[in-house]
PDB file of N, CA and C in Angstrom:
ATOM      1  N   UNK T   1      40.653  78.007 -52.142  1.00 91.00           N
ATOM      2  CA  UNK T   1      39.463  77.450 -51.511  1.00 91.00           C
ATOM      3  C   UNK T   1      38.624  78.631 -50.997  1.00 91.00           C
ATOM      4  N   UNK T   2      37.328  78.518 -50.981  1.00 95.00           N
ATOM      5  CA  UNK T   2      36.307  79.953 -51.297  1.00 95.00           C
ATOM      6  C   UNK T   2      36.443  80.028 -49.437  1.00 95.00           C
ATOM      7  N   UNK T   3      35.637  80.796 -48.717  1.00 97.00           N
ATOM      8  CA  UNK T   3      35.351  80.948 -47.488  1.00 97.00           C
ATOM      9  C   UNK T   3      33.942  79.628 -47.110  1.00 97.00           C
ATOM     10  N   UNK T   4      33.100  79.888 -47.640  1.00 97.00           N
ATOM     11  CA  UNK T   4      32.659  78.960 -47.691  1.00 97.00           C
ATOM     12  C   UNK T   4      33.052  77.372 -47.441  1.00 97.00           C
ATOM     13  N   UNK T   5      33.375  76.748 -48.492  1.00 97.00           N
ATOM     14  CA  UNK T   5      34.442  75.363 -48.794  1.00 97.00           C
ATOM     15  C   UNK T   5      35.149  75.616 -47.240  1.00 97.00           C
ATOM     16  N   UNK T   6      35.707  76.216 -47.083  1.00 97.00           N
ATOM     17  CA  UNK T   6      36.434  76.110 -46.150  1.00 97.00           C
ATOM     18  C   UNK T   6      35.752  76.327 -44.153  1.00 97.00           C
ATOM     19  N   UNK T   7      34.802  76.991 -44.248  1.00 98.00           N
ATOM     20  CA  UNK T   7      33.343  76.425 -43.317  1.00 98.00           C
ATOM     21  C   UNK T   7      32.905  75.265 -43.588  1.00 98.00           C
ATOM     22  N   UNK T   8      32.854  74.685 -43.957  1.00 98.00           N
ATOM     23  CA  UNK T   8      32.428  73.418 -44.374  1.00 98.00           C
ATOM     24  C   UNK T   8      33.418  72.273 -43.856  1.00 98.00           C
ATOM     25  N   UNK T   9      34.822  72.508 -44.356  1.00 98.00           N
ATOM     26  CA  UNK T   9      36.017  71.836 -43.794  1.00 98.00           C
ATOM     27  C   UNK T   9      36.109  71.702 -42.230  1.00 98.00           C
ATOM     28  N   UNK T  10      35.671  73.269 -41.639  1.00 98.00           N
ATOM     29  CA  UNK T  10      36.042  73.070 -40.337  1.00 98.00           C
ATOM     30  C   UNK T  10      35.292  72.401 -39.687  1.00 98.00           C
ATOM     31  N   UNK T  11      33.779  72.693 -40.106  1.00 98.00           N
ATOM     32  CA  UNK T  11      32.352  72.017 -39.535  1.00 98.00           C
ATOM     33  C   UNK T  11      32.317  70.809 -39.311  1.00 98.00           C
ATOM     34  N   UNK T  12      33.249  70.066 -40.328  1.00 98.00           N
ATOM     35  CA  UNK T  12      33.675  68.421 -40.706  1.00 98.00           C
ATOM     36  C   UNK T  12      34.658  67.976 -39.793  1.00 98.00           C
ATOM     37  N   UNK T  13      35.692  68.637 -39.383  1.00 98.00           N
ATOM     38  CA  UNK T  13      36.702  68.337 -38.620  1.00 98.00           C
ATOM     39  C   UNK T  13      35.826  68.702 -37.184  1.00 98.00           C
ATOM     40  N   UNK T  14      35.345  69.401 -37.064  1.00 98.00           N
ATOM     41  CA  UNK T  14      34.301  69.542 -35.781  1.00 98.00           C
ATOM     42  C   UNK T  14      33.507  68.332 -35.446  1.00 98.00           C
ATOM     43  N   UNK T  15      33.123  68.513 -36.239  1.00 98.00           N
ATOM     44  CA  UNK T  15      32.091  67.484 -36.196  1.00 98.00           C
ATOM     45  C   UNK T  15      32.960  66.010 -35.926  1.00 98.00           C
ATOM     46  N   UNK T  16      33.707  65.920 -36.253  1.00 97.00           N
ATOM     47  CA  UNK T  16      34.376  64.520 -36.131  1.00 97.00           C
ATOM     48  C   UNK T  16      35.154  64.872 -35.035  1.00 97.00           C
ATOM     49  N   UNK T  17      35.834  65.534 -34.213  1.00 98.00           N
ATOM     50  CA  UNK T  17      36.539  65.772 -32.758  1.00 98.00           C
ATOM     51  C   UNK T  17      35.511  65.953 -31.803  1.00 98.00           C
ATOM     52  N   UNK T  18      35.184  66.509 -31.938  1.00 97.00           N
ATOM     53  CA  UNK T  18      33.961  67.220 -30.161  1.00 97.00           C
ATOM     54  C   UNK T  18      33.092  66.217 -30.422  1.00 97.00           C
ATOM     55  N   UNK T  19      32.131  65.560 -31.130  1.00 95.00           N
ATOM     56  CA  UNK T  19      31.897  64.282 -30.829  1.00 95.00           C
ATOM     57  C   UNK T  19      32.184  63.378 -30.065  1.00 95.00           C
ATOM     58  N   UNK T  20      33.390  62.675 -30.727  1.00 95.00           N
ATOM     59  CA  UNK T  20      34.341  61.903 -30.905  1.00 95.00           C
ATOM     60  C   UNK T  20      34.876  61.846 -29.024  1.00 95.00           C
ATOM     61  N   UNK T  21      35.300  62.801 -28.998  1.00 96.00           N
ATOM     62  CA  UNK T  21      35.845  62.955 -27.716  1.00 96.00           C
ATOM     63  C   UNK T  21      35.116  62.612 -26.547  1.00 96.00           C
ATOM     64  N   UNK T  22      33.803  62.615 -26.819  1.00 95.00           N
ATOM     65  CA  UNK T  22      32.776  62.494 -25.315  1.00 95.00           C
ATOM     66  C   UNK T  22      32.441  61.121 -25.797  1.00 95.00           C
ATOM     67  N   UNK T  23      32.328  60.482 -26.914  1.00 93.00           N
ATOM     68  CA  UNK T  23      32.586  59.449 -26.878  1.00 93.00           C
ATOM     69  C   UNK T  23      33.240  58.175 -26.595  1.00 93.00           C
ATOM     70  N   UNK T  24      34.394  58.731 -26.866  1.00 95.00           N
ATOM     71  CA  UNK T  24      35.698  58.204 -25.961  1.00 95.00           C
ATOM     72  C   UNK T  24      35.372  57.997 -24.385  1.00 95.00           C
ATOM     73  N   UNK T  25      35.502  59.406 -24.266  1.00 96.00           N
ATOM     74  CA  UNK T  25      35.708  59.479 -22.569  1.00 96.00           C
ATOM     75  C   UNK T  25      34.337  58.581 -22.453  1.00 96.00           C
ATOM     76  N   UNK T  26      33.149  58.453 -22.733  1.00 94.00           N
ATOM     77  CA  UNK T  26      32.616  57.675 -21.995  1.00 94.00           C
ATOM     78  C   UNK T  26      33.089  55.937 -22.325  1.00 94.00           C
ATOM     79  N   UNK T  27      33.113  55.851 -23.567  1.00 95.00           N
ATOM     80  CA  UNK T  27      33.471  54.283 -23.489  1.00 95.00           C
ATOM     81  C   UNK T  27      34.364  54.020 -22.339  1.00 95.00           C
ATOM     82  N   UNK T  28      35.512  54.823 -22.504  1.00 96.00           N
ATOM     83  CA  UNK T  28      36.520  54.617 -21.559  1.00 96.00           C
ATOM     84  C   UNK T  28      35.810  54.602 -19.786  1.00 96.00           C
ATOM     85  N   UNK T  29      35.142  55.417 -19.620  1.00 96.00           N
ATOM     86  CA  UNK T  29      34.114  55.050 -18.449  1.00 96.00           C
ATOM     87  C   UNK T  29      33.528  53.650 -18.077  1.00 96.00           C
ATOM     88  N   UNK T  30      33.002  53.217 -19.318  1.00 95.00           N
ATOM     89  CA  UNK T  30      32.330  52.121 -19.404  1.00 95.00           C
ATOM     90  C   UNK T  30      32.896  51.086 -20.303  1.00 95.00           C
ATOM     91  N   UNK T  31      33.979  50.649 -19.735  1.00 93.00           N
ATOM     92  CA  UNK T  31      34.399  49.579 -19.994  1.00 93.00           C
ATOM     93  C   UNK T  31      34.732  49.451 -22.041  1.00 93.00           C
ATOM     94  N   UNK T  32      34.521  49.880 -22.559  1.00 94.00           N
ATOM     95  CA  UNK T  32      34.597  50.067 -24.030  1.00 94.00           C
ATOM     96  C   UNK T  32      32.874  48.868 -24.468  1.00 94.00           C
ATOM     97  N   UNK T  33      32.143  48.662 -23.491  1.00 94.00           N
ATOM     98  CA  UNK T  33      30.631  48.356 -23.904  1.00 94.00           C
ATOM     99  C   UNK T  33      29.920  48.628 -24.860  1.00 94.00           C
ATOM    100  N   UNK T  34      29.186  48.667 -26.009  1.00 92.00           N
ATOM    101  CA  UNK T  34      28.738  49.091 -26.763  1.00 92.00           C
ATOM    102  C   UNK T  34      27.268  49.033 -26.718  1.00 92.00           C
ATOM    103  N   UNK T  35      27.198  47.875 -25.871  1.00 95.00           N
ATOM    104  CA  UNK T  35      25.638  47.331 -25.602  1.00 95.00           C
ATOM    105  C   UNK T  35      25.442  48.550 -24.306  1.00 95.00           C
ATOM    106  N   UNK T  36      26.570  48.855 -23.598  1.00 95.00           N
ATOM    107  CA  UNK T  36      26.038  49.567 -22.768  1.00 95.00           C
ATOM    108  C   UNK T  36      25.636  51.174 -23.535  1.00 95.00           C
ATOM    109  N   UNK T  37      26.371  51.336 -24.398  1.00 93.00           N
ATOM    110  CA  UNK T  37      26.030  52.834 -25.463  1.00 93.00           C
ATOM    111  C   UNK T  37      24.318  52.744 -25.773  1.00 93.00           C
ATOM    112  N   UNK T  38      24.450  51.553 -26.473  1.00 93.00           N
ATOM    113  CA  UNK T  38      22.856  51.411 -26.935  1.00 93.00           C
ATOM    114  C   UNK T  38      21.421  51.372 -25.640  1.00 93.00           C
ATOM    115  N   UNK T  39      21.973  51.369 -24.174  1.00 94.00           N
ATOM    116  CA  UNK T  39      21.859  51.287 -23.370  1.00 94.00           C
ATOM    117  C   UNK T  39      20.994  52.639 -22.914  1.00 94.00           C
ATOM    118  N   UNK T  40      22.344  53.410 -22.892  1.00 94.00           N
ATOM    119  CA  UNK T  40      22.132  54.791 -22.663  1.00 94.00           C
ATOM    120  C   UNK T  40      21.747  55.546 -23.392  1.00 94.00           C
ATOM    121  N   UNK T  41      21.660  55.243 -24.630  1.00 92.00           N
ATOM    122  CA  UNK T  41      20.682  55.860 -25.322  1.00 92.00           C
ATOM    123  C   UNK T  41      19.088  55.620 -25.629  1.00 92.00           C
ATOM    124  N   UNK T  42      18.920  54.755 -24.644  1.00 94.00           N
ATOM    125  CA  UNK T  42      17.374  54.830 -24.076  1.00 94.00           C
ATOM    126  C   UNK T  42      17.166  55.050 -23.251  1.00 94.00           C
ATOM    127  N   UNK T  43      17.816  55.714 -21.997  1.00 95.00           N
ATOM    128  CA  UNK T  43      18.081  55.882 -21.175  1.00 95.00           C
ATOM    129  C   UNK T  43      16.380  56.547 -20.359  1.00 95.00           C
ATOM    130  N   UNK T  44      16.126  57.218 -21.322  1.00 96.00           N
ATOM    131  CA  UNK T  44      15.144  58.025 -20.671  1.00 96.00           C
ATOM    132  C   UNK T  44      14.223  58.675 -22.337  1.00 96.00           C
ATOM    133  N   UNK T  45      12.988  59.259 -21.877  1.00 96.00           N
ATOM    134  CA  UNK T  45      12.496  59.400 -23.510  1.00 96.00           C
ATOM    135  C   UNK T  45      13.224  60.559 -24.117  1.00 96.00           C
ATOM    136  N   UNK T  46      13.958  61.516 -23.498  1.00 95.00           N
ATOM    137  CA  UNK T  46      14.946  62.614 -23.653  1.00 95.00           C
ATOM    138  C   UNK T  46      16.068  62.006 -24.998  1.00 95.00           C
ATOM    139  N   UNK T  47      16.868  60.990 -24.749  1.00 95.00           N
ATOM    140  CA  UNK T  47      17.409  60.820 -24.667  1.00 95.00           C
ATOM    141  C   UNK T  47      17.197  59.601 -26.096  1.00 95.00           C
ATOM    142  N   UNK T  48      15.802  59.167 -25.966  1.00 96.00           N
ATOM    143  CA  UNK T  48      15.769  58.364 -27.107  1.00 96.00           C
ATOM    144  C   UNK T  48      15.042  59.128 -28.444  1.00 96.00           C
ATOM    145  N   UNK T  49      14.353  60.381 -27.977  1.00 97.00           N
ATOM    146  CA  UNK T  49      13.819  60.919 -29.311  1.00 97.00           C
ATOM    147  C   UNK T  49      14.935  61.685 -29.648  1.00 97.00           C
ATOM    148  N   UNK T  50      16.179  62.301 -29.236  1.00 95.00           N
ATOM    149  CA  UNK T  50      17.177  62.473 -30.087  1.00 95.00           C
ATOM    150  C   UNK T  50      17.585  61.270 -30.641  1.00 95.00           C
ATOM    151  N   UNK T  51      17.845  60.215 -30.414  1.00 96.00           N
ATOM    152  CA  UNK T  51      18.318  58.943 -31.118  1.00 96.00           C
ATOM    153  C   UNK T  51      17.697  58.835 -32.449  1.00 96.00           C
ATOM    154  N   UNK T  52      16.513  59.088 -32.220  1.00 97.00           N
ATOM    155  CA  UNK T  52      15.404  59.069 -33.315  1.00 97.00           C
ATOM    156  C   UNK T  52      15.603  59.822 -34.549  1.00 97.00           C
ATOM    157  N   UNK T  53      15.612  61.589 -33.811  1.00 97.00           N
ATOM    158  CA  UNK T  53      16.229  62.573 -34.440  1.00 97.00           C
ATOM    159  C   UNK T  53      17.370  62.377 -35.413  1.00 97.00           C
ATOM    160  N   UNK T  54      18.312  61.867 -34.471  1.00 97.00           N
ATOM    161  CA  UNK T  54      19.657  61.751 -35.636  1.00 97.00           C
ATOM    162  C   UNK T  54      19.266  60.980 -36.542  1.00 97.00           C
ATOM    163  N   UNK T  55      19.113  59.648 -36.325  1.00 97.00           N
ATOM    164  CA  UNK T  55      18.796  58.431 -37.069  1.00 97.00           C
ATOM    165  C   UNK T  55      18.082  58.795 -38.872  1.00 97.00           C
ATOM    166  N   UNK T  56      16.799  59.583 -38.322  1.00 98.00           N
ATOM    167  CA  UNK T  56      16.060  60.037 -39.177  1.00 98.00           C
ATOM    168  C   UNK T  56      16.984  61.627 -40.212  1.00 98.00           C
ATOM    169  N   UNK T  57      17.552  61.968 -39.622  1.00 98.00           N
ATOM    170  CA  UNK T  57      18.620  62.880 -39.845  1.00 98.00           C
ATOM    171  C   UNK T  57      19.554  62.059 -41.097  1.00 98.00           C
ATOM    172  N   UNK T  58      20.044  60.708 -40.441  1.00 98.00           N
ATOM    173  CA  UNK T  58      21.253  60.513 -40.809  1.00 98.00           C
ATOM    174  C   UNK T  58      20.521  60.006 -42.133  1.00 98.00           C
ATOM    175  N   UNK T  59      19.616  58.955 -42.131  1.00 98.00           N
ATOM    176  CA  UNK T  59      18.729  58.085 -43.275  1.00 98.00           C
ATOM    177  C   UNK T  59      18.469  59.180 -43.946  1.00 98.00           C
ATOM    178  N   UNK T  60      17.900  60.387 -44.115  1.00 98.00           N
ATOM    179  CA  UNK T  60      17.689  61.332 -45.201  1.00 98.00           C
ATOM    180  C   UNK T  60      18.790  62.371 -45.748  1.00 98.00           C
ATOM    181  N   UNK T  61      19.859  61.860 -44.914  1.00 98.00           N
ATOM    182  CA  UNK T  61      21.268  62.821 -45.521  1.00 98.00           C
ATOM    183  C   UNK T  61      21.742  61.842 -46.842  1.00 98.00           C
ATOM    184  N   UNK T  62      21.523  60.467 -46.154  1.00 98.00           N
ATOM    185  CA  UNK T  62      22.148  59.495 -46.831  1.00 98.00           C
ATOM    186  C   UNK T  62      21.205  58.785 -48.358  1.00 98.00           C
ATOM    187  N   UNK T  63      20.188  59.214 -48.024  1.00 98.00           N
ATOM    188  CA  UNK T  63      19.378  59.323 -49.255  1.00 98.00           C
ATOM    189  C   UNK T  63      19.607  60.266 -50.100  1.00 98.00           C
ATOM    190  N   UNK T  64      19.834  61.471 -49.711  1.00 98.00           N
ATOM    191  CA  UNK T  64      20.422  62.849 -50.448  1.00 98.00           C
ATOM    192  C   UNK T  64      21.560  62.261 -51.129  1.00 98.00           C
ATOM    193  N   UNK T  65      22.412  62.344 -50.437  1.00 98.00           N
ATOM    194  CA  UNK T  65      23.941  61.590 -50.935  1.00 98.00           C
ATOM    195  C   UNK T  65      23.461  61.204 -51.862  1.00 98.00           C
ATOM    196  N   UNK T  66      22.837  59.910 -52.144  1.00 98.00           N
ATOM    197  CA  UNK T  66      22.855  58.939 -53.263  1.00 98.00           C
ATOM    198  C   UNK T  66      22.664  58.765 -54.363  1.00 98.00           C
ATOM    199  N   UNK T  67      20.864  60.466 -53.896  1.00 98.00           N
ATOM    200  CA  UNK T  67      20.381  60.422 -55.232  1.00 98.00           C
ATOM    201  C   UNK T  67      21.351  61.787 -55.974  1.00 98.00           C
ATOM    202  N   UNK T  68      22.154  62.532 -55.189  1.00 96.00           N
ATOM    203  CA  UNK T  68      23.010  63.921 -55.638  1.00 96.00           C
ATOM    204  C   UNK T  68      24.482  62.694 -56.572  1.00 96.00           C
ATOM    205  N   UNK T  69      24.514  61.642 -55.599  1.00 95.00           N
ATOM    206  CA  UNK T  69      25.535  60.921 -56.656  1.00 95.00           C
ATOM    207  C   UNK T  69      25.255  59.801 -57.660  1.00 95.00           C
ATOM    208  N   UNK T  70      23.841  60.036 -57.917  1.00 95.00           N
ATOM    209  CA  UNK T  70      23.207  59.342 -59.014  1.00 95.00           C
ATOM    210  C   UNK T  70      23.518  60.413 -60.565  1.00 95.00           C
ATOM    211  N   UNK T  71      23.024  61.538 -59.589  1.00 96.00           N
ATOM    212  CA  UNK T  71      22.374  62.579 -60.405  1.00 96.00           C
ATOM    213  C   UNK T  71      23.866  62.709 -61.001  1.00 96.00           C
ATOM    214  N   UNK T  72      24.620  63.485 -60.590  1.00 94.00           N
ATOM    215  CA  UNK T  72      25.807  64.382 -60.713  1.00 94.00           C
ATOM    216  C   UNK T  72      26.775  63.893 -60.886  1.00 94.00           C
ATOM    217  N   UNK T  73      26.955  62.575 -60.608  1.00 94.00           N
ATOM    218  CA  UNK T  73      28.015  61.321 -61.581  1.00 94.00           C
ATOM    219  C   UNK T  73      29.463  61.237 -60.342  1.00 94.00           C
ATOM    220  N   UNK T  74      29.686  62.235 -59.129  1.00 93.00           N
ATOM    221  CA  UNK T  74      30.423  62.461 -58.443  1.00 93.00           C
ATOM    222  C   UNK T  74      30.572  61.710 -57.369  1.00 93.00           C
ATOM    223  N   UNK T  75      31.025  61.041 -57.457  1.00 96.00           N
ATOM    224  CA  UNK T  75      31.209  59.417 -56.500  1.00 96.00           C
ATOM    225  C   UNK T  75      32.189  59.907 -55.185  1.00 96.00           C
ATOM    226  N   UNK T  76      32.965  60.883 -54.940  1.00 96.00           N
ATOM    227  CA  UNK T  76      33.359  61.250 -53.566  1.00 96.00           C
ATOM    228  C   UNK T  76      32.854  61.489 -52.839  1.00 96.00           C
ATOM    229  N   UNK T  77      31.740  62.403 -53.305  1.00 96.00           N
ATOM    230  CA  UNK T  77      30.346  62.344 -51.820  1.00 96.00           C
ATOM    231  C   UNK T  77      29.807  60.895 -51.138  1.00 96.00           C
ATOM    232  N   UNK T  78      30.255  59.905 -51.593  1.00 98.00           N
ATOM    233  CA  UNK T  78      29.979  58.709 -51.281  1.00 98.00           C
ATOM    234  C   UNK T  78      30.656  58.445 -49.621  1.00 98.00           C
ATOM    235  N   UNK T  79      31.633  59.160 -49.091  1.00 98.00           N
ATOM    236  CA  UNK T  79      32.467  59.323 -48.350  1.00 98.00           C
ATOM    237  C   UNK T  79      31.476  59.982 -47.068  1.00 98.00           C
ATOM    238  N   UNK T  80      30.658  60.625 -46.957  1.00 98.00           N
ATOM    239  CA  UNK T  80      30.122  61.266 -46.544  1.00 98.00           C
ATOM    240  C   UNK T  80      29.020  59.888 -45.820  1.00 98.00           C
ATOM    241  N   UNK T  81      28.670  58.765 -46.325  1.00 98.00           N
ATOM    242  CA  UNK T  81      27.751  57.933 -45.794  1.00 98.00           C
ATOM    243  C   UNK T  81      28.450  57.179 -44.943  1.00 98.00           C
ATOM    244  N   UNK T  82      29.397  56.514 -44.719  1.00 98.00           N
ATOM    245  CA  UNK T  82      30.599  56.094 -43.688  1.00 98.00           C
ATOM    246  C   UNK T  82      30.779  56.769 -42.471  1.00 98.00           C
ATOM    247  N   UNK T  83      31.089  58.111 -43.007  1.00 98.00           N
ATOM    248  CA  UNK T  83      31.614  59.480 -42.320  1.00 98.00           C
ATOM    249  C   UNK T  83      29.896  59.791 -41.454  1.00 98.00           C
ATOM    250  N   UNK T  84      29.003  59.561 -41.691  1.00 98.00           N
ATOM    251  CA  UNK T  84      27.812  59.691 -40.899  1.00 98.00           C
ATOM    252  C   UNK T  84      27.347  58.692 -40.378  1.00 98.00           C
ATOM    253  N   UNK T  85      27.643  57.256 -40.240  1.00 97.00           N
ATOM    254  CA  UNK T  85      27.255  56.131 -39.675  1.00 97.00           C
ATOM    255  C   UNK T  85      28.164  56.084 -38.785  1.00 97.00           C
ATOM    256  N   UNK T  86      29.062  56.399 -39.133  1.00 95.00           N
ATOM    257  CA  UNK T  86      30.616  55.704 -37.784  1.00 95.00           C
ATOM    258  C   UNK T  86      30.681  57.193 -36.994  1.00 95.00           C
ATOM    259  N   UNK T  87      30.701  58.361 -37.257  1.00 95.00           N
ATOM    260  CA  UNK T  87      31.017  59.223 -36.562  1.00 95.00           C
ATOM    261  C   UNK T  87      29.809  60.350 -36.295  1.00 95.00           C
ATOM    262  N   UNK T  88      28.707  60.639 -37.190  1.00 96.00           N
ATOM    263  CA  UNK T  88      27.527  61.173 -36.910  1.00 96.00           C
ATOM    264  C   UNK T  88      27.007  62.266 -37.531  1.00 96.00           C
ATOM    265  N   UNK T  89      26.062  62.297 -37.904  1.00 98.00           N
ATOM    266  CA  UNK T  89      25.454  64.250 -38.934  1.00 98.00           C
ATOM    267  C   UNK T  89      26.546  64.761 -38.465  1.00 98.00           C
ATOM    268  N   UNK T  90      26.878  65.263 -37.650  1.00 97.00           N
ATOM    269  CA  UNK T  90      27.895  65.952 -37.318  1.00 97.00           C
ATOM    270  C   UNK T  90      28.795  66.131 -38.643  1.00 97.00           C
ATOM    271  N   UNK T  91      29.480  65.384 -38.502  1.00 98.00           N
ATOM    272  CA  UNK T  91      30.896  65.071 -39.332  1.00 98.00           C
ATOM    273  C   UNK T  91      30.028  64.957 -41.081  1.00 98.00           C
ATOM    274  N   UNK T  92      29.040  63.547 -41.258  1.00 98.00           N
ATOM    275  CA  UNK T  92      28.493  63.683 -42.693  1.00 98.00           C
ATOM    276  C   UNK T  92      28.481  65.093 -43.507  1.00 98.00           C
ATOM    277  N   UNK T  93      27.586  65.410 -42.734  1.00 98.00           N
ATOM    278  CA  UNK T  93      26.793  66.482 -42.906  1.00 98.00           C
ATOM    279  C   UNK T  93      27.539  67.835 -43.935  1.00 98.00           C
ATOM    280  N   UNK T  94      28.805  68.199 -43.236  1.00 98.00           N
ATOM    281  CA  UNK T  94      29.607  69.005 -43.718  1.00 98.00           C
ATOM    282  C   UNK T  94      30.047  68.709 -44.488  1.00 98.00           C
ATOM    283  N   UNK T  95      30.877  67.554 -44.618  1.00 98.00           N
ATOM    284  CA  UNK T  95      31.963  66.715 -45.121  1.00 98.00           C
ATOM    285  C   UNK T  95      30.887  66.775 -46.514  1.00 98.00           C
ATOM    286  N   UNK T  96      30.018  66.380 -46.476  1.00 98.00           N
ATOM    287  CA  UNK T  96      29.391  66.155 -47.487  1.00 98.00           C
ATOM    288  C   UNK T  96      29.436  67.156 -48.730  1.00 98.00           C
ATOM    289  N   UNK T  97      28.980  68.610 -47.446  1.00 98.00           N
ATOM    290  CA  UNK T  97      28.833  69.828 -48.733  1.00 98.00           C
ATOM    291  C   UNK T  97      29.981  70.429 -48.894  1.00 98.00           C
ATOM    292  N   UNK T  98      30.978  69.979 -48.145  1.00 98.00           N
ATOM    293  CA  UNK T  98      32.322  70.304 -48.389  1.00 98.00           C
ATOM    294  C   UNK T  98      32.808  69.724 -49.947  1.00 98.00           C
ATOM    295  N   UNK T  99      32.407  68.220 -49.454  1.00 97.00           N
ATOM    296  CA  UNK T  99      32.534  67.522 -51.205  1.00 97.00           C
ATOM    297  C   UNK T  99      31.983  67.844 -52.685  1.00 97.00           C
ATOM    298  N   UNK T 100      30.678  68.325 -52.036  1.00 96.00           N
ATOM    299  CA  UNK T 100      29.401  68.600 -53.054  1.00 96.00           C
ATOM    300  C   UNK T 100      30.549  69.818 -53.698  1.00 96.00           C
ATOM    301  N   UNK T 101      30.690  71.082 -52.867  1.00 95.00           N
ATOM    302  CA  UNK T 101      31.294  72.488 -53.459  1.00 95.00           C
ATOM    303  C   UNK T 101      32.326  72.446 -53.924  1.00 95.00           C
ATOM    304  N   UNK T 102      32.963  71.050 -54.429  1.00 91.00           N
ATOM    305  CA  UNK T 102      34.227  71.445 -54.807  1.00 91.00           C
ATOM    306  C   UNK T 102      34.115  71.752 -56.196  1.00 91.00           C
ATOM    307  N   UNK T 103      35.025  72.320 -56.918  1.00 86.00           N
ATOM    308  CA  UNK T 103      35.372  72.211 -58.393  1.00 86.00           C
ATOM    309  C   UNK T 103      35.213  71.131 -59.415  1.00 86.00           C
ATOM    310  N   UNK T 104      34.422  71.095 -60.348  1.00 74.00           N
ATOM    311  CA  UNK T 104      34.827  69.750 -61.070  1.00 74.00           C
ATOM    312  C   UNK T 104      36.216  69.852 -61.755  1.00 74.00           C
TER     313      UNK T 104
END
């Protein structure tokens, strides 16, 4: 596995823990609420133009994805649109070009 590929791996596993974790701890704060998540993320306009940010982030990663697995016939990058809705660019993001760089 190149140096590369393997930045990519960690970025992905990053991305899916340090997230993940402040996520937790707050649900666990708040009752496991979800309405209250969506809550706090309007919290203030700070707070909702990152919402925005990602969102718009995540919708054009996931357009990438689709048309790279139209193009390129490689249906594991498909993994990468899940992996960015449930857990966030964060995690997609890498995971993605982690998938993209592999070997055929």
């Amino acid at each position: 596995m190149t140096p590369l590929r393997l930045t990519y791996l960690a970025l992905a596993i990053w991305g899916t823990i340090h997230p993940m974790y402040w996520f937790i701890t707050w649900f666990i704060q708040n009752e496991w609420s979800l309405m209250a998540m969506v809550d706090a993320w309007h919290a203030n306009a700070s707070t909702t133009g990152l919402v925005w940010d990602l969102t718009i982030a995540a919708v054009t990663l996931t357009i990438f994805v689709l048309v790279e697995t139209w193009q390129r016939r490689r249906f594991i990058g498909l993994l990468a649109i899940p992996a960015t809705f449930c857990i966030g660019v964060s995690c997609g993001l890498p995971l993605y070009l982690f998938l993209r760089s592999s070997p055929k």
